[in-house]
mmCIF file of C-alpha atoms in Angstrom:
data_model
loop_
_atom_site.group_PDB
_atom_site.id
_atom_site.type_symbol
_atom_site.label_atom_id
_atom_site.label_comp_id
_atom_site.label_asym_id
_atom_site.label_seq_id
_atom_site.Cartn_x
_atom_site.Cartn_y
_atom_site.Cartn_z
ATOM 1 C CA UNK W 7 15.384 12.398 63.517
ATOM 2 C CA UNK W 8 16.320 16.163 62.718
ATOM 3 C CA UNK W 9 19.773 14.885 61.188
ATOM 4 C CA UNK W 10 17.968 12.005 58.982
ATOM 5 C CA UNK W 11 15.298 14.165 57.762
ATOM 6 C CA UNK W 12 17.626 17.218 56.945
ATOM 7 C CA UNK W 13 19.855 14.096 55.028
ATOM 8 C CA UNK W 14 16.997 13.000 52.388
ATOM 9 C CA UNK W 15 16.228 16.580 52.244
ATOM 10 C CA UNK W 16 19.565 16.982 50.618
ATOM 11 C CA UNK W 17 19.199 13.298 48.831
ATOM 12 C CA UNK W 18 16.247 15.198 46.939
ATOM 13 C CA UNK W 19 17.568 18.368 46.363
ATOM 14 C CA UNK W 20 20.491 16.367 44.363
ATOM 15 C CA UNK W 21 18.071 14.681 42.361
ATOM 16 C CA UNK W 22 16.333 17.728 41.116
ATOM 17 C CA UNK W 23 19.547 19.295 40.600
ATOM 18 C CA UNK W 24 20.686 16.074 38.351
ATOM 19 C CA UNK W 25 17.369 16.249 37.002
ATOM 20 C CA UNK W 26 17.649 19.870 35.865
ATOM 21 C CA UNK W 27 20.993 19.233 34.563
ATOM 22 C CA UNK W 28 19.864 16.242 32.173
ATOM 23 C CA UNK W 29 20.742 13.348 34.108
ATOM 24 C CA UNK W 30 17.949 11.261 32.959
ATOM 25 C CA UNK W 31 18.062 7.782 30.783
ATOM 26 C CA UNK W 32 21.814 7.552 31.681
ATOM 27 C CA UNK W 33 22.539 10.929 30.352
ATOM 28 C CA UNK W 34 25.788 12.729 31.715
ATOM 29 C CA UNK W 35 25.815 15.999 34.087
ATOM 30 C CA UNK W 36 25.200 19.311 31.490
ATOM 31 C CA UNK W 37 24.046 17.526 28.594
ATOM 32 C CA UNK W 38 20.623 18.768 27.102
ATOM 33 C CA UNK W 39 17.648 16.041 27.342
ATOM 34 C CA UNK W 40 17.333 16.521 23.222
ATOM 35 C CA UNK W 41 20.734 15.465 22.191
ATOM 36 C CA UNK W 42 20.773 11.881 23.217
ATOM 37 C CA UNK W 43 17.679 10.153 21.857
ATOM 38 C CA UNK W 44 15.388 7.320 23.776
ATOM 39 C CA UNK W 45 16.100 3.890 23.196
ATOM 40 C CA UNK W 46 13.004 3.501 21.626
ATOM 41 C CA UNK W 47 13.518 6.596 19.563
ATOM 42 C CA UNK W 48 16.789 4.971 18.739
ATOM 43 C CA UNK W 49 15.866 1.799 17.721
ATOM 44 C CA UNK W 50 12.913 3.335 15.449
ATOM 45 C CA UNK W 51 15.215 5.542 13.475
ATOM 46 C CA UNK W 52 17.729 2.368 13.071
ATOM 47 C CA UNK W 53 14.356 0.535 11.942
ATOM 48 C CA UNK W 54 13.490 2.947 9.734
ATOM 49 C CA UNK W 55 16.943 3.663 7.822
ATOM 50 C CA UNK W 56 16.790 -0.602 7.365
ATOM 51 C CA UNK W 57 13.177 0.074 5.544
ATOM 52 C CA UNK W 58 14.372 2.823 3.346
ATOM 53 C CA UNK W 59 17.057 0.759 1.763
ATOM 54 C CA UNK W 60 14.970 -2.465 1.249
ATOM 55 C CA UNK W 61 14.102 -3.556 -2.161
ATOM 56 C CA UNK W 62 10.197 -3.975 -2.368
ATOM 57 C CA UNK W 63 10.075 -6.427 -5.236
ATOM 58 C CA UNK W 64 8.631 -9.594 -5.724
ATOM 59 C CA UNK W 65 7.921 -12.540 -8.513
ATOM 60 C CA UNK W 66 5.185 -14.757 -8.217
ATOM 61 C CA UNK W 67 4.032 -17.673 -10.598
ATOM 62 C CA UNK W 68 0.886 -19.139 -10.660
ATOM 63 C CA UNK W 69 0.073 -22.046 -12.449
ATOM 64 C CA UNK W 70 -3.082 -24.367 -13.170
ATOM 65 C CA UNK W 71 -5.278 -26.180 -15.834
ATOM 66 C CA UNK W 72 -6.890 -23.383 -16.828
ATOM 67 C CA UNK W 73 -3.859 -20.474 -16.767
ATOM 68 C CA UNK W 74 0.014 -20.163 -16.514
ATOM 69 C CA UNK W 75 0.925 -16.940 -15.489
ATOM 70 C CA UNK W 76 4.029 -14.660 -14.069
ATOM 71 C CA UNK W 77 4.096 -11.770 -12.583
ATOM 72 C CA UNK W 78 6.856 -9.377 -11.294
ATOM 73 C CA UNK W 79 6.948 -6.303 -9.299
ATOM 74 C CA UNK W 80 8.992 -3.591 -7.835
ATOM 75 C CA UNK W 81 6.954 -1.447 -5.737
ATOM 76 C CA UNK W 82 9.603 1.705 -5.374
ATOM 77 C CA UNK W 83 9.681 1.563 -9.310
ATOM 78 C CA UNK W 84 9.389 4.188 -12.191
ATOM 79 C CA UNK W 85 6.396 3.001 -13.851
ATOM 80 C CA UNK W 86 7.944 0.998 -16.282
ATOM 81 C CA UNK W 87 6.193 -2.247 -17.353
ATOM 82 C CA UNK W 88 5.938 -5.116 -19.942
ATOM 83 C CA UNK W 89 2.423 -6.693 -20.427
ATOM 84 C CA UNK W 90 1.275 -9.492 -22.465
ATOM 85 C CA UNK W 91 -2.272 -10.920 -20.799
ATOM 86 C CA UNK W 92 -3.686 -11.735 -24.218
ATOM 87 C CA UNK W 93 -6.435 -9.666 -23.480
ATOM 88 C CA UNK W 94 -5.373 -6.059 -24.914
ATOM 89 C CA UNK W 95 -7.654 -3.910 -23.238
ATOM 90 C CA UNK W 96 -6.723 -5.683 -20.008
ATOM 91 C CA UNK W 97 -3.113 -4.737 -20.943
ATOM 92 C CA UNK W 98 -4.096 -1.274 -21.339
ATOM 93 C CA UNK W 99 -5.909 -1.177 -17.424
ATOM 94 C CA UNK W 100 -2.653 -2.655 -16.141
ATOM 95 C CA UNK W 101 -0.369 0.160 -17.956
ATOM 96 C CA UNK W 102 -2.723 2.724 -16.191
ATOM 97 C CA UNK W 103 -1.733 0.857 -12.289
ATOM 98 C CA UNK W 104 2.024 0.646 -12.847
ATOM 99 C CA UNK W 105 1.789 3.919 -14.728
ATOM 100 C CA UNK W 106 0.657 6.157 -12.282
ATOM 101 C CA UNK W 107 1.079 3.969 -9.134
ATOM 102 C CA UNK W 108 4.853 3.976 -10.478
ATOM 103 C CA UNK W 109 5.565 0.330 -9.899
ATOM 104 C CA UNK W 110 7.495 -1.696 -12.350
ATOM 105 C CA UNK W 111 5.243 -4.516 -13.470
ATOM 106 C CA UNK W 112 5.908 -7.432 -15.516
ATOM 107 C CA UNK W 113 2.981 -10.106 -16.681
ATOM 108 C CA UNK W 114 3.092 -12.956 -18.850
ATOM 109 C CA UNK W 115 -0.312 -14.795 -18.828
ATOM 110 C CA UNK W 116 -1.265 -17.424 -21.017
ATOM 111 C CA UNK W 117 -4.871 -18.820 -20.564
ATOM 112 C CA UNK W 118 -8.413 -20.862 -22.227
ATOM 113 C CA UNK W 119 -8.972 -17.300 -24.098
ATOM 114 C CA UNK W 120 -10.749 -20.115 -26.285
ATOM 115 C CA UNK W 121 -13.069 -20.282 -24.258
ATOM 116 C CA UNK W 122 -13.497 -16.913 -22.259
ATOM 117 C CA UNK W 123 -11.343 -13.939 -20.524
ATOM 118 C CA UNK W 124 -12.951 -14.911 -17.188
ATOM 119 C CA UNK W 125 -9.700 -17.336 -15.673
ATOM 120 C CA UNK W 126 -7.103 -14.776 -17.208
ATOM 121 C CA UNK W 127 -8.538 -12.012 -15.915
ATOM 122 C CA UNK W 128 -9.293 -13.607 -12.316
ATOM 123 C CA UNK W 129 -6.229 -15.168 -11.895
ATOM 124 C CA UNK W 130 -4.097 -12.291 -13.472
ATOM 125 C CA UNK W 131 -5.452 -10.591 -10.248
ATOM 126 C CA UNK W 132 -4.796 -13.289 -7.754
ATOM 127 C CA UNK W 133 -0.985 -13.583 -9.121
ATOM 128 C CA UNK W 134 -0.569 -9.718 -8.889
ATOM 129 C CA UNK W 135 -2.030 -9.417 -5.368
ATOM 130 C CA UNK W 136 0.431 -12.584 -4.269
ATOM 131 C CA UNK W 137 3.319 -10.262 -5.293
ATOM 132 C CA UNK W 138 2.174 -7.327 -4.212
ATOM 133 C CA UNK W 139 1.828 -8.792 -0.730
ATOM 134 C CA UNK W 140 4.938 -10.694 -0.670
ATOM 135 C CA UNK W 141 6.663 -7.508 -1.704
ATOM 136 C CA UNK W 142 5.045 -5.170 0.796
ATOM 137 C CA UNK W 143 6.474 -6.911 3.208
ATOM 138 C CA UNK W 144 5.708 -6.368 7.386
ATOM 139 C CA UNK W 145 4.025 -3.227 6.379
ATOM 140 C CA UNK W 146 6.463 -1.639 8.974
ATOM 141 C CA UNK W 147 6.607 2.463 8.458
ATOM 142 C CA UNK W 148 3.838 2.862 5.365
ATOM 143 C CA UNK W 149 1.497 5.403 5.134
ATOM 144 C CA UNK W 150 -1.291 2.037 4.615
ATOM 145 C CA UNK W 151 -3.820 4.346 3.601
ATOM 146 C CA UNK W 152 -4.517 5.975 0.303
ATOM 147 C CA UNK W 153 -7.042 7.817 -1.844
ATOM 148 C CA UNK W 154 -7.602 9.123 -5.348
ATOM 149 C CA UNK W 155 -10.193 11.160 -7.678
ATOM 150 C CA UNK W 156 -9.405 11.285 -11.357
ATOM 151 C CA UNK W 157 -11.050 12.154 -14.140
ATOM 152 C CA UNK W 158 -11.205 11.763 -17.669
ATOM 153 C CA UNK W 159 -13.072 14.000 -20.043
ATOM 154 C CA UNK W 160 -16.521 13.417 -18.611
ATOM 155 C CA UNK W 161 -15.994 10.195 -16.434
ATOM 156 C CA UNK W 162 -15.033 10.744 -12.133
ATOM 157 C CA UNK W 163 -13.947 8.055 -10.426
ATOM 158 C CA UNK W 164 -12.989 7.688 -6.342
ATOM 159 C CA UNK W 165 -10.391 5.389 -5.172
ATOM 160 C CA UNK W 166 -10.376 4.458 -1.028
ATOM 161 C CA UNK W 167 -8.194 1.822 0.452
ATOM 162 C CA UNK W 168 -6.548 0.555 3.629
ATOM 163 C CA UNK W 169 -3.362 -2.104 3.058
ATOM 164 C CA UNK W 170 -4.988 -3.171 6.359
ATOM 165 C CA UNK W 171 -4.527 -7.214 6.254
ATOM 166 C CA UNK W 172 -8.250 -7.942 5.685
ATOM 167 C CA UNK W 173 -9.055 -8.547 2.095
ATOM 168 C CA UNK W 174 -12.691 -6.545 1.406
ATOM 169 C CA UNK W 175 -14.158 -4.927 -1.801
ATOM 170 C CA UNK W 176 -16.714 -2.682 -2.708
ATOM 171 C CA UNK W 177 -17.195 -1.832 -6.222
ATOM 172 C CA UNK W 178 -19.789 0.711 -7.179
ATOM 173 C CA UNK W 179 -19.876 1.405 -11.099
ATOM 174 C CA UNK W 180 -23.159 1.330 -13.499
ATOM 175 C CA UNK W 181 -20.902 0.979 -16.984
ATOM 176 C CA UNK W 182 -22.942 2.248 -19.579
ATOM 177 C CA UNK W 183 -22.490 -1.108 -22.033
ATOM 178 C CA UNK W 184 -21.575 -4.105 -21.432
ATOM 179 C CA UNK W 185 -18.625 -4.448 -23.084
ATOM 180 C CA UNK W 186 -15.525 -2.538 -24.226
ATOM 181 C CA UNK W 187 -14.758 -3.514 -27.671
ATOM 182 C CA UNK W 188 -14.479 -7.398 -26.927
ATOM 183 C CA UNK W 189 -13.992 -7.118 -23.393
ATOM 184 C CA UNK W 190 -16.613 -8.288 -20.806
ATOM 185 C CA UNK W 191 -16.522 -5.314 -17.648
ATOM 186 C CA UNK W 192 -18.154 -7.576 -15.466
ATOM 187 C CA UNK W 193 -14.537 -9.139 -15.289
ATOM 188 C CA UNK W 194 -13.632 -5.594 -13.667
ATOM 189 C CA UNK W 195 -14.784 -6.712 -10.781
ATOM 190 C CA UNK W 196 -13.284 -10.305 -10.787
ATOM 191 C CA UNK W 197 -9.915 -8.702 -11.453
ATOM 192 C CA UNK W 198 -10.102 -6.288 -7.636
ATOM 193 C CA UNK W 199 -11.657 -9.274 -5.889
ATOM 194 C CA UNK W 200 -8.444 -11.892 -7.094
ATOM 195 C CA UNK W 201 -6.314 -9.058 -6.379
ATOM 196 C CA UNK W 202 -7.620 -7.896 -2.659
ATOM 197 C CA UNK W 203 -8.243 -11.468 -1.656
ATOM 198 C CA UNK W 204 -4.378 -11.926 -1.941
ATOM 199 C CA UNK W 205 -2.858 -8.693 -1.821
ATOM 200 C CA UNK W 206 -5.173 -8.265 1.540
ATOM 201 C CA UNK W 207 -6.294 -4.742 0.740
ATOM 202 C CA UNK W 208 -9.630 -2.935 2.015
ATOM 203 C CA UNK W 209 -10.501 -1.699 -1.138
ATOM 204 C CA UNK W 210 -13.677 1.024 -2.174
ATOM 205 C CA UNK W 211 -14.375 1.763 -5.781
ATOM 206 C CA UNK W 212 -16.872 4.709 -6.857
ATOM 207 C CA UNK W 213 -17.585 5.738 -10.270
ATOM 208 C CA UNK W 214 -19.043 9.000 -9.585
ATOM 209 C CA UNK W 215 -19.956 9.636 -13.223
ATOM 210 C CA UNK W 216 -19.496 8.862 -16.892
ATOM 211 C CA UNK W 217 -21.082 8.240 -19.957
ATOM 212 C CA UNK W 218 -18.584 6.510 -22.046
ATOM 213 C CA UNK W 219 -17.338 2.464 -20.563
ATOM 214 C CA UNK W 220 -14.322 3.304 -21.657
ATOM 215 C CA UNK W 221 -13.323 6.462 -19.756
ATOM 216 C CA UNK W 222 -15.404 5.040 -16.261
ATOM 217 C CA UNK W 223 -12.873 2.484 -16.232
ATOM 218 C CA UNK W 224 -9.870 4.206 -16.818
ATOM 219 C CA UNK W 225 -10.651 6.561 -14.506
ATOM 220 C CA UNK W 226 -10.947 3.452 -12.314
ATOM 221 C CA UNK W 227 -7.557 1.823 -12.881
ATOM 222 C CA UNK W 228 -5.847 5.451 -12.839
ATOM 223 C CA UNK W 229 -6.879 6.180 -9.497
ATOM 224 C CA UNK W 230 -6.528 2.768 -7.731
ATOM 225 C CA UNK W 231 -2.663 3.100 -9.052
ATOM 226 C CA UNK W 232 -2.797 6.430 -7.492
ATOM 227 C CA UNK W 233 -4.235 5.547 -4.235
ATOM 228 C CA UNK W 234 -2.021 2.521 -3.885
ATOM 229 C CA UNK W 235 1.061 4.505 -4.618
ATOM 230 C CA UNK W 236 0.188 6.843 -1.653
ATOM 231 C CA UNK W 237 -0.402 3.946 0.666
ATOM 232 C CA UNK W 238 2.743 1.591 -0.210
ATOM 233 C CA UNK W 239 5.043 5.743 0.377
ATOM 234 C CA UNK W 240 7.378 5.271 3.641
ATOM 235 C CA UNK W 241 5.758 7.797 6.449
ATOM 236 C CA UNK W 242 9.032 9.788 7.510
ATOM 237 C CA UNK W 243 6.861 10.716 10.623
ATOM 238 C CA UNK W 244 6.071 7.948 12.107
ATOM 239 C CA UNK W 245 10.149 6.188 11.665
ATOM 240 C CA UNK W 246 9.067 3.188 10.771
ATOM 241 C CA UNK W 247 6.540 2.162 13.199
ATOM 242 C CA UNK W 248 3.784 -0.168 12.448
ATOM 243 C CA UNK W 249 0.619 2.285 11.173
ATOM 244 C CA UNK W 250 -1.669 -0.197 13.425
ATOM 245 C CA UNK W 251 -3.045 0.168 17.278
ATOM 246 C CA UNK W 252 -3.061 -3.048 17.501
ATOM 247 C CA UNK W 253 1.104 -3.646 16.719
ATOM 248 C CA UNK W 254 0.156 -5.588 13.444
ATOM 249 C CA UNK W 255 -1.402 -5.658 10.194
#
């Protein structure tokens, strides 16, 4: 009994040695624990170097009685873009999102402006939200969350949202008129709700203050391209990881 306990008393001392010396995960005698990573640190790092050098772009077209539309975008972009809604000021909001989201964006729309902006507008957001999804891809190492105050002259706007897979909007804006030149601003709201129902965004919307229509909703379409552009950035910390609990989004 003496001889068998004073053997596993040596078994262990050789396993704290090895221990001590770095022989862990299949690591050799001497080596340091640091300078051979995990497999799962590994296999993150190889997952993340595969994200950096994909090309988040997509083209979507949407067609139906009452609009034909196309829409392209490259989410790692410049904030280059080409717009031709038939709807100017609509053209203007959209400059603001690629702008200072930096995403290349390309629409051609052609819709019953005969007989109101409503379809265009609506359906100018579903067809951007299909390609912003489709280009987003598994979601796989993005920050997902973003926010954004900007002003303009006298007009504040907030911008909240969670690329979180569940499509939800809350717009909270008392325009001072009802319309900007020609344009109707209760289609504001009809554009975010086309978009987030496709794009599948959590999206919040505060206009904190402003006395000119104009400026509220520029400050609104500025800082929704801003807080988008922070979501969509690659998170070098977390090496491409899913930014979810749960494993999904």
């Amino acid at each position: 009994d003496f001889c068998l306990s004073r053997g596993l008393g040596d078994v262990y001392k050789r396993q704290v040695i090895n221990l001590s010396h770095g022989e862990r995960n299949g690591k050799k005698f001497g080596m340091k624990l640091s300078t051979v990573p995990s497999v799962a640190e590994e296999k993150n790092n190889q997952t993340h170097a595969k994200i950096l050098l994909m090309k988040r772009s997509a083209k979507v077209s949407r067609k139906t009685k009452e609009t034909d539309i196309e829409v392209a975008i490259n989410i790692d972009g410049s904030g280059k873009s080409s717009l031709d809604s038939g709807i100017g000021f609509l053209d203007h909001m959209l400059e603001q999102i690629s702008r200072h989201g930096l995403f290349d964006i390309d629409i051609k729309a052609k819709g019953d402006l005969h007989i109101d902006a409503h379809h265009t507008v609506e359906d100018i957001g579903i067809t951007l939200g299909q390609a912003f999804d489709k280009a987003i891809g598994d979601k796989l190492g993005i920050r997902r969350y973003g926010h954004a105050y900007v002003p303009l002259d006298e007009a504040l706007s907030r911008v909240v949202l969670d690329i979180s897979g569940r499509p939800g909007l809350k717009l909270n804006v008392e325009f001072t008129r009802a319309r900007i030149g020609d344009f109707d601003v209760d289609l504001i709201h009809e554009f975010f709700q086309g978009f987030i129902n496709h794009a599948n965004i959590t999206l919040h919307i505060d206009n904190l203050r402003g006395d000119n229509a104009h400026h509220q909703s520029e400050t609104i379409f500025k800082a929704f391209g801003r807080a988008l552009r922070f979501a969509v950035e690659i998170d070098e910390k977390i090496k491409g990881e899913m930014p979810s609990t749960k494993g999904s989004l």
